[in-house]
mmCIF file of C-alpha atoms in Angstrom:
data_model
loop_
_atom_site.group_PDB
_atom_site.id
_atom_site.type_symbol
_atom_site.label_atom_id
_atom_site.label_comp_id
_atom_site.label_asym_id
_atom_site.label_seq_id
_atom_site.Cartn_x
_atom_site.Cartn_y
_atom_site.Cartn_z
ATOM 1 C CA MET A 1 73.440 -59.094 9.262
ATOM 2 C CA ALA A 2 70.382 -58.256 11.293
ATOM 3 C CA ALA A 3 69.772 -54.579 11.989
ATOM 4 C CA LYS A 4 70.712 -53.423 15.545
ATOM 5 C CA LYS A 5 67.570 -53.025 17.663
ATOM 6 C CA SER A 6 67.155 -49.610 18.944
ATOM 7 C CA SER A 7 67.246 -49.286 22.749
ATOM 8 C CA ILE A 8 65.362 -46.037 22.595
ATOM 9 C CA THR A 9 61.943 -46.100 24.229
ATOM 10 C CA LYS A 10 59.165 -43.554 24.961
ATOM 11 C CA ASP A 11 60.121 -43.421 28.654
ATOM 12 C CA LYS A 12 63.832 -42.847 27.901
ATOM 13 C CA ILE A 13 62.969 -39.899 25.651
ATOM 14 C CA VAL A 14 60.826 -38.446 28.314
ATOM 15 C CA SER A 15 63.696 -38.754 30.868
ATOM 16 C CA MET A 16 66.202 -37.253 28.418
ATOM 17 C CA TYR A 17 63.784 -34.363 27.776
ATOM 18 C CA MET A 18 63.176 -33.572 31.428
ATOM 19 C CA LYS A 19 66.979 -33.812 32.077
ATOM 20 C CA TYR A 20 67.820 -31.534 29.135
ATOM 21 C CA ARG A 21 65.298 -28.849 30.470
ATOM 22 C CA LEU A 22 66.617 -28.853 33.936
ATOM 23 C CA GLU A 23 70.267 -28.769 32.897
ATOM 24 C CA ASN A 24 69.826 -26.096 30.219
ATOM 25 C CA ASN A 25 67.057 -24.115 31.880
ATOM 26 C CA GLU A 26 65.416 -23.929 28.310
ATOM 27 C CA LYS A 27 63.656 -26.076 25.711
ATOM 28 C CA PRO A 28 65.834 -27.708 22.969
ATOM 29 C CA LYS A 29 65.711 -25.460 19.902
ATOM 30 C CA SER A 30 64.667 -28.362 17.651
ATOM 31 C CA VAL A 31 64.197 -32.088 17.556
ATOM 32 C CA TYR A 32 67.418 -32.211 15.640
ATOM 33 C CA GLN A 33 69.316 -30.498 18.463
ATOM 34 C CA PHE A 34 67.746 -32.632 21.103
ATOM 35 C CA VAL A 35 68.448 -36.038 19.486
ATOM 36 C CA LYS A 36 71.960 -34.909 18.576
ATOM 37 C CA THR A 37 72.706 -33.904 22.188
ATOM 38 C CA ASN A 38 71.405 -37.321 23.371
ATOM 39 C CA GLY A 39 73.064 -39.405 20.821
ATOM 40 C CA PHE A 40 70.242 -41.046 18.831
ATOM 41 C CA ASP A 41 68.461 -40.540 15.538
ATOM 42 C CA GLU A 42 65.500 -38.369 14.582
ATOM 43 C CA THR A 43 63.628 -41.332 13.108
ATOM 44 C CA GLU A 44 63.749 -42.918 16.545
ATOM 45 C CA PHE A 45 62.348 -39.714 18.085
ATOM 46 C CA TYR A 46 59.486 -39.588 15.505
ATOM 47 C CA SER A 47 58.558 -43.240 16.051
ATOM 48 C CA PHE A 48 57.228 -42.037 19.452
ATOM 49 C CA PHE A 49 56.626 -38.371 19.153
ATOM 50 C CA GLY A 50 55.681 -35.866 16.352
ATOM 51 C CA THR A 51 56.910 -32.704 18.135
ATOM 52 C CA ILE A 52 58.748 -31.531 21.168
ATOM 53 C CA GLU A 53 55.408 -30.202 22.522
ATOM 54 C CA SER A 54 53.970 -33.592 22.282
ATOM 55 C CA VAL A 55 56.735 -34.908 24.729
ATOM 56 C CA GLU A 56 55.789 -32.135 27.242
ATOM 57 C CA LYS A 57 52.207 -33.399 27.080
ATOM 58 C CA GLU A 58 53.194 -36.987 27.463
ATOM 59 C CA ILE A 59 55.069 -36.321 30.576
ATOM 60 C CA PHE A 60 51.878 -35.348 32.435
ATOM 61 C CA ILE A 61 49.866 -38.194 31.082
ATOM 62 C CA MET A 62 52.583 -40.581 32.314
ATOM 63 C CA PHE A 63 52.220 -39.139 35.895
ATOM 64 C CA LEU A 64 48.491 -39.750 35.712
ATOM 65 C CA ASP A 65 48.930 -43.400 34.227
ATOM 66 C CA LYS A 66 51.527 -44.122 36.980
ATOM 67 C CA THR A 67 49.189 -42.735 39.626
ATOM 68 C CA VAL A 68 46.301 -45.017 38.595
ATOM 69 C CA GLU A 69 48.693 -48.098 38.301
ATOM 70 C CA LEU A 70 49.794 -47.395 41.888
ATOM 71 C CA ILE A 71 46.532 -46.843 43.524
ATOM 72 C CA ARG A 72 45.100 -49.814 41.907
ATOM 73 C CA LYS A 73 47.732 -52.017 43.444
ATOM 74 C CA ASP A 74 46.119 -51.477 46.802
ATOM 75 C CA PRO A 75 43.855 -54.557 47.474
ATOM 76 C CA SER A 76 41.469 -52.242 49.236
ATOM 77 C CA TYR A 77 41.060 -49.735 46.388
ATOM 78 C CA GLU A 78 38.170 -51.419 44.585
ATOM 79 C CA ALA A 79 36.125 -51.372 47.774
ATOM 80 C CA TYR A 80 36.701 -47.631 48.300
ATOM 81 C CA ASP A 81 33.753 -45.180 47.785
ATOM 82 C CA MET A 82 34.238 -42.494 45.091
ATOM 83 C CA LYS A 83 35.442 -39.926 47.448
ATOM 84 C CA SER A 84 38.244 -42.211 48.894
ATOM 85 C CA LYS A 85 39.369 -43.041 45.409
ATOM 86 C CA VAL A 86 39.618 -39.434 44.595
ATOM 87 C CA LEU A 87 41.618 -38.684 47.828
ATOM 88 C CA SER A 88 43.906 -41.750 46.978
ATOM 89 C CA PHE A 89 44.396 -40.382 43.337
ATOM 90 C CA TYR A 90 45.269 -36.965 44.540
ATOM 91 C CA PHE A 91 47.698 -37.787 47.286
ATOM 92 C CA THR A 92 49.484 -40.305 44.945
ATOM 93 C CA PHE A 93 49.639 -37.908 41.984
ATOM 94 C CA PHE A 94 50.978 -35.003 43.948
ATOM 95 C CA GLU A 95 53.492 -37.161 45.494
ATOM 96 C CA LEU A 96 54.786 -37.974 42.122
ATOM 97 C CA LEU A 97 54.697 -34.314 41.184
ATOM 98 C CA SER A 98 56.681 -33.403 44.348
ATOM 99 C CA ALA A 99 59.430 -36.001 43.338
ATOM 100 C CA ASN A 100 59.765 -34.166 40.059
ATOM 101 C CA ARG A 101 58.920 -30.588 41.399
ATOM 102 C CA SER A 102 61.774 -28.787 39.760
ATOM 103 C CA TYR A 103 60.742 -29.748 36.294
ATOM 104 C CA ILE A 104 57.032 -29.201 36.908
ATOM 105 C CA VAL A 105 57.545 -25.709 38.312
ATOM 106 C CA MET A 106 59.868 -24.788 35.452
ATOM 107 C CA SER A 107 57.382 -26.202 32.941
ATOM 108 C CA LEU A 108 54.186 -24.734 34.289
ATOM 109 C CA LYS A 109 55.584 -21.220 35.004
ATOM 110 C CA GLU A 110 57.454 -20.859 31.724
ATOM 111 C CA HIS A 111 55.031 -18.390 30.087
ATOM 112 C CA GLN A 112 53.355 -15.297 31.644
ATOM 113 C CA ASN A 113 50.357 -16.336 29.601
ATOM 114 C CA GLN A 114 48.787 -19.042 31.677
ATOM 115 C CA LEU A 115 46.964 -20.462 28.739
ATOM 116 C CA LYS A 116 50.156 -21.329 27.046
ATOM 117 C CA ASN A 117 51.355 -23.192 30.104
ATOM 118 C CA LEU A 118 48.007 -25.044 30.359
ATOM 119 C CA MET A 119 48.358 -26.237 26.830
ATOM 120 C CA GLN A 120 50.756 -28.959 28.235
ATOM 121 C CA LEU A 121 47.895 -30.333 30.253
ATOM 122 C CA SER A 122 45.549 -31.075 27.471
ATOM 123 C CA SER A 123 46.303 -34.761 27.377
ATOM 124 C CA LEU A 124 46.192 -34.861 31.233
ATOM 125 C CA ARG A 125 42.734 -33.261 31.066
ATOM 126 C CA VAL A 126 41.440 -35.938 28.790
ATOM 127 C CA GLY A 127 42.861 -38.827 30.876
ATOM 128 C CA PHE A 128 41.717 -37.196 34.122
ATOM 129 C CA LYS A 129 38.137 -36.802 32.931
ATOM 130 C CA ARG A 130 38.194 -40.426 31.711
ATOM 131 C CA TYR A 131 39.343 -41.643 35.238
ATOM 132 C CA ILE A 132 36.620 -39.647 36.936
ATOM 133 C CA THR A 133 33.991 -41.097 34.763
ATOM 134 C CA GLU A 134 35.229 -44.640 35.580
ATOM 135 C CA ILE A 135 34.847 -44.143 39.296
ATOM 136 C CA ILE A 136 31.436 -42.360 39.412
ATOM 137 C CA SER A 137 29.592 -44.507 41.777
ATOM 138 C CA ASP A 138 25.904 -45.344 42.436
ATOM 139 C CA GLU A 139 25.739 -43.290 45.467
ATOM 140 C CA VAL A 140 26.753 -40.258 43.436
ATOM 141 C CA ARG A 141 24.889 -40.992 40.261
ATOM 142 C CA THR A 142 21.350 -39.824 39.891
ATOM 143 C CA SER A 143 18.701 -42.468 39.469
ATOM 144 C CA HIS A 144 17.146 -40.527 36.594
ATOM 145 C CA GLU A 145 18.777 -41.931 33.437
ATOM 146 C CA LYS A 146 17.913 -38.883 31.351
ATOM 147 C CA PHE A 147 19.872 -36.745 33.594
ATOM 148 C CA GLN A 148 22.920 -39.047 34.020
ATOM 149 C CA TYR A 149 24.821 -37.960 30.886
ATOM 150 C CA PHE A 150 24.542 -34.164 31.894
ATOM 151 C CA GLN A 151 25.514 -35.169 35.514
ATOM 152 C CA GLU A 152 28.561 -36.940 34.274
ATOM 153 C CA LYS A 153 29.684 -33.951 32.250
ATOM 154 C CA ALA A 154 29.133 -31.680 35.228
ATOM 155 C CA ILE A 155 31.160 -33.866 37.508
ATOM 156 C CA GLN A 156 34.049 -34.132 34.893
ATOM 157 C CA GLU A 157 34.320 -30.464 34.484
ATOM 158 C CA THR A 158 33.862 -29.641 38.208
ATOM 159 C CA SER A 159 36.529 -32.189 39.077
ATOM 160 C CA TRP A 160 38.907 -30.978 36.389
ATOM 161 C CA PHE A 161 38.546 -27.373 37.658
ATOM 162 C CA GLN A 162 39.126 -28.485 41.210
ATOM 163 C CA PHE A 163 42.223 -30.448 40.060
ATOM 164 C CA LEU A 164 43.749 -27.297 38.269
ATOM 165 C CA LEU A 165 43.167 -25.237 41.316
ATOM 166 C CA THR A 166 45.001 -27.936 43.452
ATOM 167 C CA ILE A 167 47.932 -27.886 40.994
ATOM 168 C CA LYS A 168 48.090 -24.041 41.264
ATOM 169 C CA PHE A 169 48.014 -24.279 45.080
ATOM 170 C CA TRP A 170 50.834 -26.825 45.077
ATOM 171 C CA LEU A 171 52.881 -24.693 42.796
ATOM 172 C CA GLU A 172 52.790 -21.881 45.175
ATOM 173 C CA ASP A 173 52.981 -24.056 48.389
ATOM 174 C CA GLU A 174 56.135 -23.270 50.411
ATOM 175 C CA SER A 175 55.293 -25.442 53.410
ATOM 176 C CA ALA A 176 57.593 -28.325 54.548
ATOM 177 C CA ALA A 177 56.781 -31.488 52.660
ATOM 178 C CA PHE A 178 53.999 -29.611 50.975
ATOM 179 C CA GLU A 179 51.782 -30.185 54.073
ATOM 180 C CA LYS A 180 49.463 -27.300 53.232
ATOM 181 C CA THR A 181 48.684 -29.011 49.928
ATOM 182 C CA ASP A 182 47.666 -32.121 51.689
ATOM 183 C CA ILE A 183 45.251 -30.112 53.891
ATOM 184 C CA TYR A 184 43.933 -28.339 50.793
ATOM 185 C CA ILE A 185 43.331 -31.536 49.184
ATOM 186 C CA GLU A 186 41.324 -32.977 52.019
ATOM 187 C CA LYS A 187 39.324 -29.856 52.500
ATOM 188 C CA SER A 188 38.598 -29.216 48.808
ATOM 189 C CA VAL A 189 37.623 -32.768 47.999
ATOM 190 C CA LYS A 190 35.254 -33.028 51.147
ATOM 191 C CA ALA A 191 33.607 -29.676 50.050
ATOM 192 C CA THR A 192 33.242 -30.970 46.489
ATOM 193 C CA PHE A 193 31.529 -34.145 47.485
ATOM 194 C CA GLU A 194 29.212 -32.249 49.920
ATOM 195 C CA LEU A 195 28.202 -30.046 46.989
ATOM 196 C CA MET A 196 27.853 -33.159 44.734
ATOM 197 C CA ASN A 197 25.354 -34.664 47.082
ATOM 198 C CA ILE A 198 22.510 -35.987 44.746
ATOM 199 C CA ALA A 199 19.789 -35.738 47.446
ATOM 200 C CA PRO A 200 19.043 -32.077 46.516
ATOM 201 C CA LEU A 201 19.278 -32.813 42.870
ATOM 202 C CA GLU A 202 16.808 -35.714 43.117
ATOM 203 C CA SER A 203 14.404 -33.466 44.948
ATOM 204 C CA ILE A 204 14.696 -30.804 42.273
ATOM 205 C CA ILE A 205 14.078 -33.331 39.612
ATOM 206 C CA ASP A 206 11.048 -34.718 41.429
ATOM 207 C CA PHE A 207 9.700 -31.320 41.960
ATOM 208 C CA GLY A 208 10.181 -30.457 38.240
ATOM 209 C CA LYS A 209 8.311 -33.602 37.350
ATOM 210 C CA PHE A 210 5.535 -32.777 39.662
ATOM 211 C CA ILE A 211 5.124 -29.296 38.300
ATOM 212 C CA PHE A 212 5.158 -30.528 34.833
ATOM 213 C CA LYS A 213 2.439 -33.095 35.466
ATOM 214 C CA GLU A 214 0.372 -30.548 37.215
ATOM 215 C CA LYS A 215 0.523 -28.154 34.284
ATOM 216 C CA ILE A 216 -0.391 -30.993 31.865
ATOM 217 C CA HIS A 217 -3.378 -32.179 34.017
ATOM 218 C CA ASN A 218 -4.619 -28.694 34.588
ATOM 219 C CA LYS A 219 -4.755 -27.700 30.923
#
């Protein structure tokens, strides 16, 4: 007789975990307790996750993946400039967070030590920075190839820091429908792109090259 195919999936484990946290107001004490409560085997759990902590990290990367999937369904998305793509990403991502706010707040305010809370976002950080790199457009990218790598890293880190600040603002937002977060997103993204304007950077690079050449010629 053929072995019965398991109905357990990664998405189901994530849903079970979020439900467990919300209903018990705490993490499961162990993988054994978690799978026993939910009626499946440890081997099924370990075919998708290595630890309980890895489930927590997966939740946030799933929000990111779902966000990117949704915004790319918009036929106009590919024609957007970088700023519009970032805004689209933000509004969609925080709409998903708001639909799961009870879990997110519990999860990210679990420890007084903020570093412990942020550990859950390590996989999200990698995915977010990858997304930002993919959408860097020519109007933002410097024409000086030697500086493009450093510019890319700067944009990644600046964008991630801004993203973390937005999550913090949203966690503390008590306005109806989180309207203040929407305003915060619009203003912060606008400010970031104004600071990201490459015209001053291009001028600095050109000035540096001029000074360098002058020094070489005057020796």
